[in-house]
Tab-separated table of C-alpha atoms in Angstrom:
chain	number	residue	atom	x	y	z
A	4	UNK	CA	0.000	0.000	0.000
A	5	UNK	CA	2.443	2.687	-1.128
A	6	UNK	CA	3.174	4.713	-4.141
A	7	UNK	CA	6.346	6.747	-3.722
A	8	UNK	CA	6.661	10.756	-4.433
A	9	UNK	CA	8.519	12.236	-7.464
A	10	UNK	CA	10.693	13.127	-4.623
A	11	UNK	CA	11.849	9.477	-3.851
A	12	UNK	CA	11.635	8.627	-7.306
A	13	UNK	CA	14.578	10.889	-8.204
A	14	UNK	CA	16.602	9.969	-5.451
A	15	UNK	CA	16.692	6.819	-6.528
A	16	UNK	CA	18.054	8.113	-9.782
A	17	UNK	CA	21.168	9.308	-7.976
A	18	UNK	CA	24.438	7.683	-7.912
A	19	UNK	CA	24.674	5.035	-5.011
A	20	UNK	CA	28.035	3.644	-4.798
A	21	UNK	CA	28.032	2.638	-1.266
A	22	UNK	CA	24.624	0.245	-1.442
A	23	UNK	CA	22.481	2.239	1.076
A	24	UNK	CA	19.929	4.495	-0.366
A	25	UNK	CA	20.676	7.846	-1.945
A	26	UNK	CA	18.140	9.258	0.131
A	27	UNK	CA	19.345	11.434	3.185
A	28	UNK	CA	17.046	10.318	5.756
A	29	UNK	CA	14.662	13.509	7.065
A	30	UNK	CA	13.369	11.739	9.977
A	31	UNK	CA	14.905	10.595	13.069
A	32	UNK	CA	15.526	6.076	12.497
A	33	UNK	CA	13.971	5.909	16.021
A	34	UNK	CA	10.522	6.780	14.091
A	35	UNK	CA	10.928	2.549	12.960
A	36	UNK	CA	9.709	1.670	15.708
A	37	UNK	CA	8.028	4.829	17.338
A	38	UNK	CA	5.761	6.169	14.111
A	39	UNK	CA	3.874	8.752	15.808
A	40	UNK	CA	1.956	8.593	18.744
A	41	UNK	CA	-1.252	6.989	20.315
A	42	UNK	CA	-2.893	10.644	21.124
A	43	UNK	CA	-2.158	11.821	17.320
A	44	UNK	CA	-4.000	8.698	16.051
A	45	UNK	CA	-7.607	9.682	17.223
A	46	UNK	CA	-7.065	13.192	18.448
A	47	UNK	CA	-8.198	16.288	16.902
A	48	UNK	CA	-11.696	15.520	15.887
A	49	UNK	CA	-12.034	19.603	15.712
A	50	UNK	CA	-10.274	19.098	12.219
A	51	UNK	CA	-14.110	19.807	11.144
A	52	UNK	CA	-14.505	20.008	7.372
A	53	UNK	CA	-14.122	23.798	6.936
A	54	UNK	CA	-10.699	23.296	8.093
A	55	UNK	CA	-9.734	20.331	5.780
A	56	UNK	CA	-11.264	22.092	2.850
A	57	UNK	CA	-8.746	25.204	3.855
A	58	UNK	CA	-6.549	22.950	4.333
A	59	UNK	CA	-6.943	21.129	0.625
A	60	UNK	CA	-7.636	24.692	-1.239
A	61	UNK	CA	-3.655	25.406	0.486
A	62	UNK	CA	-2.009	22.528	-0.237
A	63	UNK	CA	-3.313	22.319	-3.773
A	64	UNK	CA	-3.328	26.050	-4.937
A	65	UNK	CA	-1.617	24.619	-8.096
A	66	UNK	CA	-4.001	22.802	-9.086
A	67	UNK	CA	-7.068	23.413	-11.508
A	68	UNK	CA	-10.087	21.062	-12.561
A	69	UNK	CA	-12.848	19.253	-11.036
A	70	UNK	CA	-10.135	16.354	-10.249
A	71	UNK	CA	-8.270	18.611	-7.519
A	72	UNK	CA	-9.443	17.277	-4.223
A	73	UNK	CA	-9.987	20.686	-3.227
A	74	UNK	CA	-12.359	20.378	-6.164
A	75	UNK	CA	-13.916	17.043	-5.649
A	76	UNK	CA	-17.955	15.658	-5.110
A	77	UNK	CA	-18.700	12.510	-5.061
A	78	UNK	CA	-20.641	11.886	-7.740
A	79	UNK	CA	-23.561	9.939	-5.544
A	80	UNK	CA	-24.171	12.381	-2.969
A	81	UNK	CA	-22.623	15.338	-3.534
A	82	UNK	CA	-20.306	15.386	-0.907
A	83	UNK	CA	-16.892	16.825	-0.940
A	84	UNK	CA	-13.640	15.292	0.089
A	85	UNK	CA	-13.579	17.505	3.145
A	86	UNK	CA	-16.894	16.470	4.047
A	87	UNK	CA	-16.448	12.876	3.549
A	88	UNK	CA	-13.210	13.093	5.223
A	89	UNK	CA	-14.516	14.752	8.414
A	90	UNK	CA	-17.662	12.584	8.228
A	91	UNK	CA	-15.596	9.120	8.625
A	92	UNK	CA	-13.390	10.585	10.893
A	93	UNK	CA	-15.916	11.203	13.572
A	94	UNK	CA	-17.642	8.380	12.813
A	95	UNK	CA	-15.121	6.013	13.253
A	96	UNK	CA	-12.839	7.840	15.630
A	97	UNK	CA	-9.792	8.996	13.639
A	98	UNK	CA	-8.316	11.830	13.519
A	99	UNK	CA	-8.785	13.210	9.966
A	100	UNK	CA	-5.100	13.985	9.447
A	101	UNK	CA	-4.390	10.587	9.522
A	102	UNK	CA	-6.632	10.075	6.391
A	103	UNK	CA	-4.981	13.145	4.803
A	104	UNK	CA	-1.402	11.781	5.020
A	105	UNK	CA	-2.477	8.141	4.193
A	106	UNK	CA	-4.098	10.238	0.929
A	107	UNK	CA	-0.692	11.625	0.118
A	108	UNK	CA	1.612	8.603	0.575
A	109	UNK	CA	-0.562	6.309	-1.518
A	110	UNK	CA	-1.588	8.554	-4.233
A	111	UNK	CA	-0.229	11.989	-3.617
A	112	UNK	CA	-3.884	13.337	-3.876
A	113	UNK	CA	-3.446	16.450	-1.553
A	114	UNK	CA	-0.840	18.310	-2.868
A	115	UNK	CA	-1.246	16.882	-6.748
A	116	UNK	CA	-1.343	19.416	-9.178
A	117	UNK	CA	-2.810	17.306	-12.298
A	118	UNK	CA	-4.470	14.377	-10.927
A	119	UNK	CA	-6.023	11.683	-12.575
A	120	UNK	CA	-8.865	9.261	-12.083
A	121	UNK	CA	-6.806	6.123	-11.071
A	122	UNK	CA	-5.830	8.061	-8.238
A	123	UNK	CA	-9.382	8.276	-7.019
A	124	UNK	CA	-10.184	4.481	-7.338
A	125	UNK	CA	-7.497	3.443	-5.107
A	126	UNK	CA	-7.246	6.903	-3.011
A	127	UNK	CA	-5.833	5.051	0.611
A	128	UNK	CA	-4.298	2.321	-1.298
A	129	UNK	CA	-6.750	-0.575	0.652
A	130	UNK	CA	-7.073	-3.386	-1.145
A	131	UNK	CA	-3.727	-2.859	-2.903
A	132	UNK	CA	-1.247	-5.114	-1.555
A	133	UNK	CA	2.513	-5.365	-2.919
A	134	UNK	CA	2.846	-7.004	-5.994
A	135	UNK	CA	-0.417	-7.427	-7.080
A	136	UNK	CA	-3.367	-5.829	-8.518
A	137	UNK	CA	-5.402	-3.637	-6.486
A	138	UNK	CA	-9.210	-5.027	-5.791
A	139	UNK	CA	-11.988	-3.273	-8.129
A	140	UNK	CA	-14.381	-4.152	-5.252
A	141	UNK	CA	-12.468	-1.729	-3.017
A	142	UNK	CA	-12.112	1.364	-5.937
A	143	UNK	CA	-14.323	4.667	-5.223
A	144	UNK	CA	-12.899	7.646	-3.042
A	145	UNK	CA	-15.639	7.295	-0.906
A	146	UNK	CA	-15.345	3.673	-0.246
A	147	UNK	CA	-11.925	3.734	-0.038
A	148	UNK	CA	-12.429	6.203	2.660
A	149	UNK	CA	-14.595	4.365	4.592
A	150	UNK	CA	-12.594	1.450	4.285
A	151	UNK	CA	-9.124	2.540	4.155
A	152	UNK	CA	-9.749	4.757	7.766
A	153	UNK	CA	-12.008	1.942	9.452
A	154	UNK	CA	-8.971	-0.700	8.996
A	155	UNK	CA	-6.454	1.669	10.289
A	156	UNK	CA	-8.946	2.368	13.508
A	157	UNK	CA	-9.423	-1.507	13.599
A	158	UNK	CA	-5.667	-1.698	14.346
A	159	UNK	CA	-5.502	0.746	16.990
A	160	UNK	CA	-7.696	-0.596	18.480
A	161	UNK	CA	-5.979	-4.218	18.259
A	162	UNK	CA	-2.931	-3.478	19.377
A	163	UNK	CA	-4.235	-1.542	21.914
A	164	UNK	CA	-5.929	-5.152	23.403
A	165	UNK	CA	-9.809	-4.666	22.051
A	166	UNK	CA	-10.402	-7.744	20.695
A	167	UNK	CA	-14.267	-7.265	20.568
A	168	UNK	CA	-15.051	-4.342	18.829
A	169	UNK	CA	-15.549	-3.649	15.247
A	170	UNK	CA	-17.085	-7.226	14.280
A	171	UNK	CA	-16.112	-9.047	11.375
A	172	UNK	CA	-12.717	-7.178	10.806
A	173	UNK	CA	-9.637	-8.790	11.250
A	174	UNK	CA	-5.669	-7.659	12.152
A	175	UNK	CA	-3.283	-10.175	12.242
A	176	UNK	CA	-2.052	-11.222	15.785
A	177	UNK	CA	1.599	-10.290	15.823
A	178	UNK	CA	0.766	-6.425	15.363
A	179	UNK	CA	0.218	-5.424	18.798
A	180	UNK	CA	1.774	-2.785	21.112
A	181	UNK	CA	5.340	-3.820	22.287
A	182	UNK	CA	5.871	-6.651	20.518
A	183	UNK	CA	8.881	-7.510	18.673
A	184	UNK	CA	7.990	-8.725	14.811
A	185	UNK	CA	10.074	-9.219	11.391
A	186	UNK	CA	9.090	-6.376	9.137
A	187	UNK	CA	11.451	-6.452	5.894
A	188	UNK	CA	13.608	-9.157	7.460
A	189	UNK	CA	14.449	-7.142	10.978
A	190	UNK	CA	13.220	-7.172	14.278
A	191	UNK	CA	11.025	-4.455	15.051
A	192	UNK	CA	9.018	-3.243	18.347
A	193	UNK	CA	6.211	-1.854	17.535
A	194	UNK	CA	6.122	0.911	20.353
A	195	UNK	CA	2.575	2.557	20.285
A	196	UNK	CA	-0.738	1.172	19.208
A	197	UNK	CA	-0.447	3.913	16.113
A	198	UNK	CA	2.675	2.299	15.160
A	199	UNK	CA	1.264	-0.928	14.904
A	200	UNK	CA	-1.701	-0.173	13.416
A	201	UNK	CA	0.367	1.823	10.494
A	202	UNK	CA	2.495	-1.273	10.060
A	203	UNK	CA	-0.457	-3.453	9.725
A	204	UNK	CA	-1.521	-1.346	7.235
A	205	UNK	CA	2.137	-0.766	5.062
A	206	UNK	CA	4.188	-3.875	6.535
A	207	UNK	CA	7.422	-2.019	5.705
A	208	UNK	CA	9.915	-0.308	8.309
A	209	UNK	CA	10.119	3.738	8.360
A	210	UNK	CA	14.257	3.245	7.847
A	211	UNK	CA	13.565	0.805	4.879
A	212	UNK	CA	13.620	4.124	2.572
A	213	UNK	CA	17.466	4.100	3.160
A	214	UNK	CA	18.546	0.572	4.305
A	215	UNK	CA	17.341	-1.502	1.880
A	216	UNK	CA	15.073	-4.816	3.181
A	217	UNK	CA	15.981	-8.570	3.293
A	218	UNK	CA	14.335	-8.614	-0.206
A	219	UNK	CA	16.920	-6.036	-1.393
A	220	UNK	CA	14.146	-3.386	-2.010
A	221	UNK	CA	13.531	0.340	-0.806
A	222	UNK	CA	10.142	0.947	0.603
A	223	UNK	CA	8.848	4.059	1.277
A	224	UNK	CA	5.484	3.800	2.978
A	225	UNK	CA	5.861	4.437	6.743
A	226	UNK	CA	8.677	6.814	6.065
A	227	UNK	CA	6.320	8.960	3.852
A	228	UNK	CA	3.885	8.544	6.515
A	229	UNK	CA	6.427	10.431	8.974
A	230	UNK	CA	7.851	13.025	5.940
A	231	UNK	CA	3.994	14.423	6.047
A	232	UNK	CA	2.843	13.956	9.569
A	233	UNK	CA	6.006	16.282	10.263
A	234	UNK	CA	5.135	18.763	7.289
């Protein structure tokens, strides 16, 4: 579930005659196994839609059309991205800047200045695993919304202990808060509920962007996850 950034695409372009990563890495290793927080994860339910929609129009000023998601309705109910956004949020208990950055790292959708409808279809990236093709079930920006924010709730909530809640969705067992798991071929401790619940989602470590994984790969999921949560 990742897409990386023009950014990350280019450093990879650069000469890398020592192995590791071009990349200089903007945010501190300890974020591998500390993403962010448990209060960021499902504070700031004041994020109300006005606000996202300010926030949208500012982060894509460059952009023009009905595709900007400054610009978007869903085509069903009229809704806007900022109102769909700050609808699931409350519903579900997330805080809506969580669904913002998940919207950049997959697809780049806040801050795109000429995006397309692909980008829509598979907006959080759920139902999109690694190395496969992602699930036309799952495609809408409104479903993907729904269910691309209620799975990264679900496994909060799971590593926090809750093991009742939220019927018929499931996390794997081994992402829970303080254990120690393989994630790209290293042990990891997953040191908040939000970190395991954003590995659960994007299985790949925050330092993986620089050191490359067991498989020999860069991945740049978790560490775009951090880049934005700190922009």
């Amino acid at each position: 579930m990742w897409k990386p950034t023009l950014l990350l695409i280019l450093a990879l372009l650069l000469p890398n005659p020592s192995g590791i990563n071009a990349i200089s890495p903007r945010v501190e290793p300890a974020h591998t196994h500390h993403i962010i927080d448990d209060r960021f994860f499902t504070s700031d339910l004041s994020f109300n839609a006005t606000a996202i929609q300010n926030f949208l129009e500012a982060k894509g000023a460059d952009c023009e059309g009905s595709l900007c998601l400054k610009s978007y309705q869903d085509p069903t109910t009229g809704r806007t991205a900022a109102e769909i956004i700050a609808t699931t949020a409350a519903e579900i208990g997330l805080n809506p800047q969580v669904i913002l950055i998940t919207l950049q790292k997959e697809n780049s959708l806040v801050t795109a200045k000429d995006p397309q409808t692909w980008q829509y279809r598979t907006a959080m990236g759920y139902g999109c695993p690694d190395g496969a093709d992602c699930a036309a079930d799952f495609f809408g920006f409104s479903n993907q919304i729904q269910l691309g924010a209620t799975l990264l709730r679900v496994g909060y909530d799971r590593a926090c202990g809750d093991k009742t809640s939220w019927l018929g969705w499931r996390v794997a067992p081994r992402w829970y808060r303080g254990h120690v798991t393989m994630i790209d071929g290293r042990a990891t401790r997953l040191g908040s509920c939000a970190t395991a619940a954003l590995y659960s989602y994007t299985p790949h470590r925050v330092d993986s962007a620089w050191v490359p994984a067991l498989d020999g790969n860069y991945y740049y999921g978790n560490y775009n996850f951090v880049y934005f949560y700190q922009d």
